[in-house]
């Protein structure tokens, strides 16, 4: 359990009135602030997740790029550093999902987040084990489908968001999703958020909180190498691009010579390299060839991928690891939200959350004065 050294004193709440920052999301997840740190592959390890939850936000472990043993170690490390609640991120089609659900719920993890849509069966199993489900959606109809299937909350990520993203900006998507499902479940806004003013804007749209990836990547507790963090802070809002060259699906990254080369290369030249990287990813995550094949076939069916896109999809995680873990941006990929163009500092997670909450309360005071 935590020794209390990382705990913080929250900013003063308005006296004699309801605290606007205590939303349905806060009550659902058991955190102090309606701010979620997303489960970024290769980035959201035990250090970042524990720091976020201990400081009052809600941290999510990126189990999707961990072996089962690494995931177990990460969960126990987080629990040693804080008694605050946290979640974990999963792939809908990963072969050992049932085993990880059993382990995670047994360790007291309540929230299971998914970058894509989980199956109805997975949602039911998580609920039966006492867990909560929160997928990320990029369209109103996807939110409606997830609510119909019984998820407990959704993250609505606009086109400004990093990694796989849609084309609708947050300012249009978020109110659409709130209108569609906000009376049933909490809605969390994502894509472009980095400040307390943004948090208030999300609440004004009817959301119950915000989720941030790039802003948490650019903190002191993030495991990303310092030189790579420098590539992010030097980027402008014009230095990101949404490309399909990585895995056939739109993905926002920092534009580099590698990205330019991938976009110009033919699928024929990309395929052999992608297949080799897919096998390397298998070793990194402890996935057997049989499991890799089964997951690939599920992806091909669910996402209507061609064989070429499937090979590229398996390749993408290793290109990202090359940059975010190994620190080589010349042959790696830098997934990012467009918000990287307005971030130029690397605060601690605690300082970041305190700043966001203070900005939010000051904004609310200004608007109601």
Short mmCIF file of C-alpha atoms in Angstrom, two decimals, residues 10-369:
data_model
loop_
_atom_site.label_atom_id
_atom_site.label_comp_id
_atom_site.label_asym_id
_atom_site.label_seq_id
_atom_site.Cartn_x
_atom_site.Cartn_y
_atom_site.Cartn_z
CA UNK A 10 -6.84 18.69 -3.50
CA UNK A 11 -7.59 22.32 -4.30
CA UNK A 12 -10.35 23.87 -2.25
CA UNK A 13 -13.85 23.06 -3.43
CA UNK A 14 -16.58 25.66 -3.71
CA UNK A 15 -18.23 26.15 -0.32
CA UNK A 16 -21.96 25.67 0.09
CA UNK A 17 -22.64 24.37 -3.42
CA UNK A 18 -22.38 21.22 -5.45
CA UNK A 19 -18.88 20.48 -6.69
CA UNK A 20 -19.15 20.50 -10.49
CA UNK A 21 -16.01 18.36 -10.78
CA UNK A 22 -17.64 15.52 -8.88
CA UNK A 23 -19.31 13.90 -11.86
CA UNK A 24 -20.87 10.51 -12.49
CA UNK A 25 -17.47 9.35 -13.72
CA UNK A 26 -15.86 10.18 -10.38
CA UNK A 27 -18.55 8.25 -8.53
CA UNK A 28 -18.32 5.30 -10.93
CA UNK A 29 -14.55 4.93 -10.83
CA UNK A 30 -13.87 6.08 -7.28
CA UNK A 31 -11.27 8.70 -8.21
CA UNK A 32 -11.10 12.32 -7.01
CA UNK A 33 -11.03 14.10 -10.36
CA UNK A 34 -12.80 13.35 -13.67
CA UNK A 35 -9.50 12.93 -15.51
CA UNK A 36 -8.49 9.62 -17.09
CA UNK A 37 -4.99 8.63 -18.19
CA UNK A 38 -5.49 6.36 -21.19
CA UNK A 39 -3.86 2.94 -21.55
CA UNK A 40 -1.22 3.80 -24.13
CA UNK A 41 0.66 0.77 -25.44
CA UNK A 42 4.35 0.73 -24.37
CA UNK A 43 3.75 3.95 -22.36
CA UNK A 44 1.20 3.35 -19.60
CA UNK A 45 3.24 1.20 -17.26
CA UNK A 46 3.06 0.82 -13.50
CA UNK A 47 4.96 4.05 -12.77
CA UNK A 48 2.67 6.34 -14.78
CA UNK A 49 -0.53 4.56 -13.79
CA UNK A 50 0.29 4.59 -10.07
CA UNK A 51 1.27 8.26 -10.19
CA UNK A 52 -1.99 9.21 -11.91
CA UNK A 53 -4.26 7.34 -9.53
CA UNK A 54 -2.33 8.46 -6.45
CA UNK A 55 -2.69 12.10 -7.55
CA UNK A 56 -6.46 11.84 -7.88
CA UNK A 57 -6.93 10.95 -11.54
CA UNK A 58 -7.69 7.51 -12.91
CA UNK A 59 -4.74 5.60 -14.36
CA UNK A 60 -5.07 2.76 -16.86
CA UNK A 61 -2.37 0.13 -17.41
CA UNK A 62 -1.61 -0.79 -21.01
CA UNK A 63 -1.71 -4.56 -20.66
CA UNK A 64 -1.96 -5.01 -24.43
CA UNK A 65 1.81 -4.68 -24.84
CA UNK A 66 2.67 -6.81 -21.79
CA UNK A 67 3.08 -10.53 -21.35
CA UNK A 68 0.91 -12.12 -18.67
CA UNK A 69 3.84 -12.08 -16.23
CA UNK A 70 4.65 -8.45 -17.00
CA UNK A 71 1.02 -7.50 -16.51
CA UNK A 72 0.90 -9.30 -13.15
CA UNK A 73 4.08 -7.54 -12.02
CA UNK A 74 2.73 -4.16 -13.14
CA UNK A 75 -0.57 -4.66 -11.28
CA UNK A 76 1.22 -5.56 -8.07
CA UNK A 77 3.61 -2.63 -8.41
CA UNK A 78 0.73 -0.17 -8.79
CA UNK A 79 -0.99 -1.66 -5.73
CA UNK A 80 2.21 -1.31 -3.70
CA UNK A 81 2.44 2.39 -4.57
CA UNK A 82 -1.15 3.48 -4.07
CA UNK A 83 -4.44 2.20 -2.74
CA UNK A 84 -6.34 4.36 -5.24
CA UNK A 85 -8.37 2.55 -7.94
CA UNK A 86 -6.97 2.01 -11.43
CA UNK A 87 -7.89 0.16 -14.61
CA UNK A 88 -6.34 -1.84 -17.43
CA UNK A 89 -6.59 -1.70 -21.21
CA UNK A 90 -7.16 -4.77 -23.40
CA UNK A 91 -7.55 -5.82 -27.03
CA UNK A 92 -10.98 -7.15 -27.86
CA UNK A 93 -9.61 -10.15 -29.74
CA UNK A 94 -6.59 -11.07 -27.65
CA UNK A 95 -6.46 -14.85 -27.13
CA UNK A 96 -5.90 -14.80 -23.35
CA UNK A 97 -8.56 -12.20 -22.56
CA UNK A 98 -10.54 -14.57 -20.32
CA UNK A 99 -7.48 -15.38 -18.22
CA UNK A 100 -6.58 -11.71 -17.89
CA UNK A 101 -10.12 -10.82 -16.88
CA UNK A 102 -9.99 -13.43 -14.12
CA UNK A 103 -6.61 -12.25 -12.91
CA UNK A 104 -7.44 -8.53 -13.03
CA UNK A 105 -10.77 -8.81 -11.23
CA UNK A 106 -9.11 -11.08 -8.67
CA UNK A 107 -6.60 -8.29 -8.03
CA UNK A 108 -9.39 -5.76 -7.52
CA UNK A 109 -9.19 -4.02 -10.89
CA UNK A 110 -12.67 -2.76 -11.68
CA UNK A 111 -12.35 -0.94 -15.00
CA UNK A 112 -11.56 -2.66 -18.30
CA UNK A 113 -10.99 -0.27 -21.18
CA UNK A 114 -10.87 -1.21 -24.86
CA UNK A 115 -9.50 0.80 -27.78
CA UNK A 116 -12.08 -0.84 -30.02
CA UNK A 117 -15.40 -2.51 -29.44
CA UNK A 118 -15.34 -5.49 -27.06
CA UNK A 119 -17.62 -8.41 -27.83
CA UNK A 120 -20.94 -8.89 -26.05
CA UNK A 121 -19.47 -12.05 -24.56
CA UNK A 122 -16.46 -10.19 -23.15
CA UNK A 123 -18.70 -7.50 -21.65
CA UNK A 124 -20.85 -10.16 -19.99
CA UNK A 125 -17.80 -11.98 -18.55
CA UNK A 126 -16.38 -8.76 -17.13
CA UNK A 127 -19.71 -7.85 -15.56
CA UNK A 128 -20.08 -11.35 -14.12
CA UNK A 129 -16.66 -10.92 -12.51
CA UNK A 130 -17.68 -7.59 -10.99
CA UNK A 131 -15.86 -5.34 -13.44
CA UNK A 132 -16.78 -2.28 -15.48
CA UNK A 133 -16.34 -1.81 -19.23
CA UNK A 134 -15.37 1.45 -20.97
CA UNK A 135 -14.59 1.28 -24.72
CA UNK A 136 -13.40 4.14 -26.92
CA UNK A 137 -15.71 5.16 -29.77
CA UNK A 138 -15.26 7.49 -32.72
CA UNK A 139 -18.84 7.79 -33.95
CA UNK A 140 -22.30 8.27 -32.51
CA UNK A 141 -23.57 4.96 -33.87
CA UNK A 142 -20.70 3.11 -32.19
CA UNK A 143 -21.61 4.69 -28.84
CA UNK A 144 -25.24 3.68 -29.30
CA UNK A 145 -24.21 0.08 -30.05
CA UNK A 146 -21.95 -0.10 -27.01
CA UNK A 147 -24.64 1.32 -24.73
CA UNK A 148 -27.09 -1.23 -26.12
CA UNK A 149 -24.60 -3.98 -25.28
CA UNK A 150 -24.43 -2.75 -21.69
CA UNK A 151 -21.07 -1.01 -21.25
CA UNK A 152 -20.71 1.20 -18.20
CA UNK A 153 -19.14 4.28 -19.84
CA UNK A 154 -17.63 5.34 -23.16
CA UNK A 155 -14.71 7.49 -24.22
CA UNK A 156 -15.64 9.59 -27.26
CA UNK A 157 -12.37 10.37 -29.06
CA UNK A 158 -12.39 13.07 -31.68
CA UNK A 159 -10.14 13.30 -34.71
CA UNK A 160 -7.52 15.35 -32.84
CA UNK A 161 -6.70 12.26 -30.77
CA UNK A 162 -3.56 10.19 -31.15
CA UNK A 163 -3.15 6.68 -32.48
CA UNK A 164 -6.16 5.21 -34.24
CA UNK A 165 -8.65 7.99 -34.68
CA UNK A 166 -11.65 9.07 -36.69
CA UNK A 167 -12.30 12.14 -38.80
CA UNK A 168 -14.93 13.94 -36.67
CA UNK A 169 -13.44 16.63 -34.38
CA UNK A 170 -14.07 16.40 -30.65
CA UNK A 171 -16.19 19.56 -30.66
CA UNK A 172 -18.71 17.80 -32.91
CA UNK A 173 -18.39 14.18 -31.79
CA UNK A 174 -18.62 14.72 -28.04
CA UNK A 175 -22.01 16.48 -27.97
CA UNK A 176 -23.35 13.91 -30.45
CA UNK A 177 -22.36 11.02 -28.18
CA UNK A 178 -23.68 12.82 -25.09
CA UNK A 179 -27.00 13.35 -26.85
CA UNK A 180 -27.13 9.68 -27.89
CA UNK A 181 -26.14 7.89 -24.67
CA UNK A 182 -25.39 10.50 -22.01
CA UNK A 183 -28.65 9.89 -20.20
CA UNK A 184 -27.71 6.20 -19.82
CA UNK A 185 -23.98 6.14 -19.05
CA UNK A 186 -21.09 8.54 -18.37
CA UNK A 187 -19.39 9.93 -21.46
CA UNK A 188 -15.69 10.89 -21.38
CA UNK A 189 -14.24 13.29 -23.93
CA UNK A 190 -10.87 12.63 -25.59
CA UNK A 191 -8.86 14.29 -28.33
CA UNK A 192 -7.24 17.68 -27.84
CA UNK A 193 -7.55 17.97 -24.05
CA UNK A 194 -4.61 19.26 -22.02
CA UNK A 195 -5.91 21.97 -19.66
CA UNK A 196 -8.47 22.80 -17.00
CA UNK A 197 -10.26 25.05 -19.47
CA UNK A 198 -10.65 22.02 -21.74
CA UNK A 199 -12.09 20.02 -18.86
CA UNK A 200 -14.72 22.69 -18.29
CA UNK A 201 -15.49 22.75 -22.01
CA UNK A 202 -16.06 19.00 -21.97
CA UNK A 203 -18.40 19.36 -18.99
CA UNK A 204 -20.23 22.12 -20.85
CA UNK A 205 -20.81 19.69 -23.73
CA UNK A 206 -22.41 17.34 -21.22
CA UNK A 207 -19.47 14.98 -20.72
CA UNK A 208 -18.56 13.53 -17.32
CA UNK A 209 -14.81 13.99 -17.67
CA UNK A 210 -11.85 13.90 -20.02
CA UNK A 211 -9.28 11.29 -21.06
CA UNK A 212 -5.75 12.27 -22.09
CA UNK A 213 -2.92 10.30 -23.65
CA UNK A 214 -0.32 12.64 -25.11
CA UNK A 215 -0.49 15.01 -22.14
CA UNK A 216 0.33 12.11 -19.77
CA UNK A 217 3.00 10.77 -22.13
CA UNK A 218 4.72 14.13 -21.67
CA UNK A 219 5.20 13.88 -17.90
CA UNK A 220 8.18 12.97 -15.77
CA UNK A 221 6.70 9.60 -14.79
CA UNK A 222 6.20 8.50 -18.39
CA UNK A 223 8.65 5.76 -19.39
CA UNK A 224 9.24 7.30 -22.83
CA UNK A 225 12.93 8.24 -23.31
CA UNK A 226 13.72 11.92 -22.75
CA UNK A 227 15.02 12.41 -26.29
CA UNK A 228 11.74 11.13 -27.70
CA UNK A 229 9.78 13.39 -25.38
CA UNK A 230 11.82 16.20 -26.90
CA UNK A 231 10.60 15.21 -30.37
CA UNK A 232 7.04 15.58 -29.09
CA UNK A 233 7.51 18.95 -27.38
CA UNK A 234 9.27 20.37 -30.44
CA UNK A 235 6.41 19.38 -32.75
CA UNK A 236 3.85 21.99 -33.80
CA UNK A 237 0.15 21.47 -34.44
CA UNK A 238 1.06 21.17 -38.13
CA UNK A 239 3.61 18.39 -37.61
CA UNK A 240 1.17 15.51 -37.15
CA UNK A 241 -0.50 13.51 -39.88
CA UNK A 242 -3.28 10.94 -40.06
CA UNK A 243 -1.98 8.04 -42.11
CA UNK A 244 -3.20 4.61 -43.15
CA UNK A 245 0.31 3.45 -44.08
CA UNK A 246 0.90 1.72 -40.74
CA UNK A 247 -1.93 -0.77 -40.59
CA UNK A 248 -4.58 0.29 -43.08
CA UNK A 249 -6.62 2.22 -40.52
CA UNK A 250 -6.33 6.00 -39.92
CA UNK A 251 -3.72 6.69 -37.24
CA UNK A 252 -2.40 10.08 -36.09
CA UNK A 253 1.38 10.25 -35.69
CA UNK A 254 4.17 12.79 -35.84
CA UNK A 255 5.26 13.13 -39.47
CA UNK A 256 8.79 11.79 -39.95
CA UNK A 257 10.89 10.61 -42.87
CA UNK A 258 9.84 7.06 -42.00
CA UNK A 259 6.15 7.93 -42.29
CA UNK A 260 6.77 9.71 -45.60
CA UNK A 261 8.61 6.64 -46.85
CA UNK A 262 5.87 4.25 -45.77
CA UNK A 263 3.23 6.34 -47.50
CA UNK A 264 5.22 6.31 -50.72
CA UNK A 265 6.15 2.60 -50.58
CA UNK A 266 4.02 -0.01 -52.30
CA UNK A 267 2.21 -2.63 -50.28
CA UNK A 268 4.41 -5.28 -51.91
CA UNK A 269 7.59 -3.85 -50.40
CA UNK A 270 5.97 -3.30 -47.01
CA UNK A 271 4.53 -6.80 -46.62
CA UNK A 272 7.72 -8.87 -45.95
CA UNK A 273 9.04 -6.40 -43.36
CA UNK A 274 5.63 -6.27 -41.70
CA UNK A 275 5.48 -10.06 -41.41
CA UNK A 276 8.89 -10.19 -39.70
CA UNK A 277 7.89 -7.46 -37.25
CA UNK A 278 4.68 -9.34 -36.48
CA UNK A 279 6.72 -12.35 -35.38
CA UNK A 280 8.89 -10.08 -33.24
CA UNK A 281 5.76 -8.66 -31.56
CA UNK A 282 4.68 -12.25 -30.86
CA UNK A 283 7.89 -12.85 -28.90
CA UNK A 284 7.64 -9.54 -27.03
CA UNK A 285 4.12 -10.26 -25.76
CA UNK A 286 4.41 -14.02 -25.25
CA UNK A 287 1.83 -14.83 -27.92
CA UNK A 288 2.10 -18.23 -29.60
CA UNK A 289 1.94 -18.58 -33.37
CA UNK A 290 -1.43 -20.30 -33.01
CA UNK A 291 -2.79 -17.42 -30.90
CA UNK A 292 -1.32 -14.83 -33.26
CA UNK A 293 -3.03 -16.55 -36.20
CA UNK A 294 -6.36 -16.78 -34.35
CA UNK A 295 -6.27 -13.12 -33.37
CA UNK A 296 -5.27 -12.09 -36.87
CA UNK A 297 -8.16 -14.00 -38.39
CA UNK A 298 -10.56 -12.38 -35.93
CA UNK A 299 -9.20 -8.93 -36.83
CA UNK A 300 -9.54 -9.70 -40.54
CA UNK A 301 -13.14 -10.71 -40.07
CA UNK A 302 -14.22 -7.97 -37.65
CA UNK A 303 -12.43 -5.10 -39.39
CA UNK A 304 -12.73 -6.40 -42.95
CA UNK A 305 -8.96 -6.24 -43.45
CA UNK A 306 -7.11 -7.46 -46.50
CA UNK A 307 -4.17 -9.82 -45.99
CA UNK A 308 -1.82 -6.91 -46.60
CA UNK A 309 -3.55 -4.75 -44.00
CA UNK A 310 -3.46 -7.63 -41.54
CA UNK A 311 0.31 -7.97 -41.85
CA UNK A 312 0.70 -4.23 -41.42
CA UNK A 313 -1.56 -4.25 -38.34
CA UNK A 314 0.68 -6.81 -36.69
CA UNK A 315 3.74 -4.77 -37.65
CA UNK A 316 2.59 -1.43 -36.20
CA UNK A 317 3.14 -2.19 -32.47
CA UNK A 318 6.81 -2.96 -33.04
CA UNK A 319 7.35 0.25 -35.00
CA UNK A 320 5.83 2.14 -32.08
CA UNK A 321 7.96 0.24 -29.53
CA UNK A 322 11.11 1.10 -31.50
CA UNK A 323 10.47 4.79 -30.81
CA UNK A 324 8.67 4.88 -27.46
CA UNK A 325 10.72 2.20 -25.69
CA UNK A 326 13.97 1.82 -27.62
CA UNK A 327 14.24 5.56 -28.29
CA UNK A 328 14.94 5.41 -32.04
CA UNK A 329 12.57 7.71 -33.91
CA UNK A 330 14.50 7.27 -37.17
CA UNK A 331 13.08 3.76 -37.63
CA UNK A 332 10.14 4.02 -35.24
CA UNK A 333 6.72 5.63 -35.13
CA UNK A 334 5.53 8.41 -32.78
CA UNK A 335 1.76 8.13 -32.23
CA UNK A 336 0.37 11.38 -30.89
CA UNK A 337 -2.60 13.63 -30.50
CA UNK A 338 -2.51 16.94 -32.32
CA UNK A 339 -2.33 18.52 -28.88
CA UNK A 340 1.41 17.77 -28.84
CA UNK A 341 1.79 21.04 -30.73
CA UNK A 342 0.73 23.10 -27.70
CA UNK A 343 2.67 21.21 -25.02
CA UNK A 344 6.21 22.28 -24.21
CA UNK A 345 6.74 21.15 -20.61
CA UNK A 346 7.25 17.89 -18.70
CA UNK A 347 5.61 18.27 -15.27
CA UNK A 348 5.15 15.55 -12.70
CA UNK A 349 1.76 13.87 -12.90
CA UNK A 350 0.84 15.36 -9.53
CA UNK A 351 1.71 18.88 -10.66
CA UNK A 352 -0.20 18.37 -13.91
CA UNK A 353 -3.40 17.26 -12.19
CA UNK A 354 -3.20 20.04 -9.61
CA UNK A 355 -2.78 22.56 -12.44
CA UNK A 356 -5.72 21.18 -14.39
CA UNK A 357 -8.03 21.21 -11.37
CA UNK A 358 -6.95 24.73 -10.39
CA UNK A 359 -7.50 25.97 -13.95
CA UNK A 360 -10.90 24.31 -14.08
CA UNK A 361 -12.06 25.86 -10.81
CA UNK A 362 -10.75 29.29 -11.85
CA UNK A 363 -12.59 28.98 -15.17
CA UNK A 364 -15.83 27.99 -13.46
CA UNK A 365 -15.48 30.94 -11.08
CA UNK A 366 -14.91 33.32 -13.97
CA UNK A 367 -17.93 32.02 -15.87
CA UNK A 368 -20.26 32.27 -12.87
CA UNK A 369 -18.98 35.52 -11.38
#
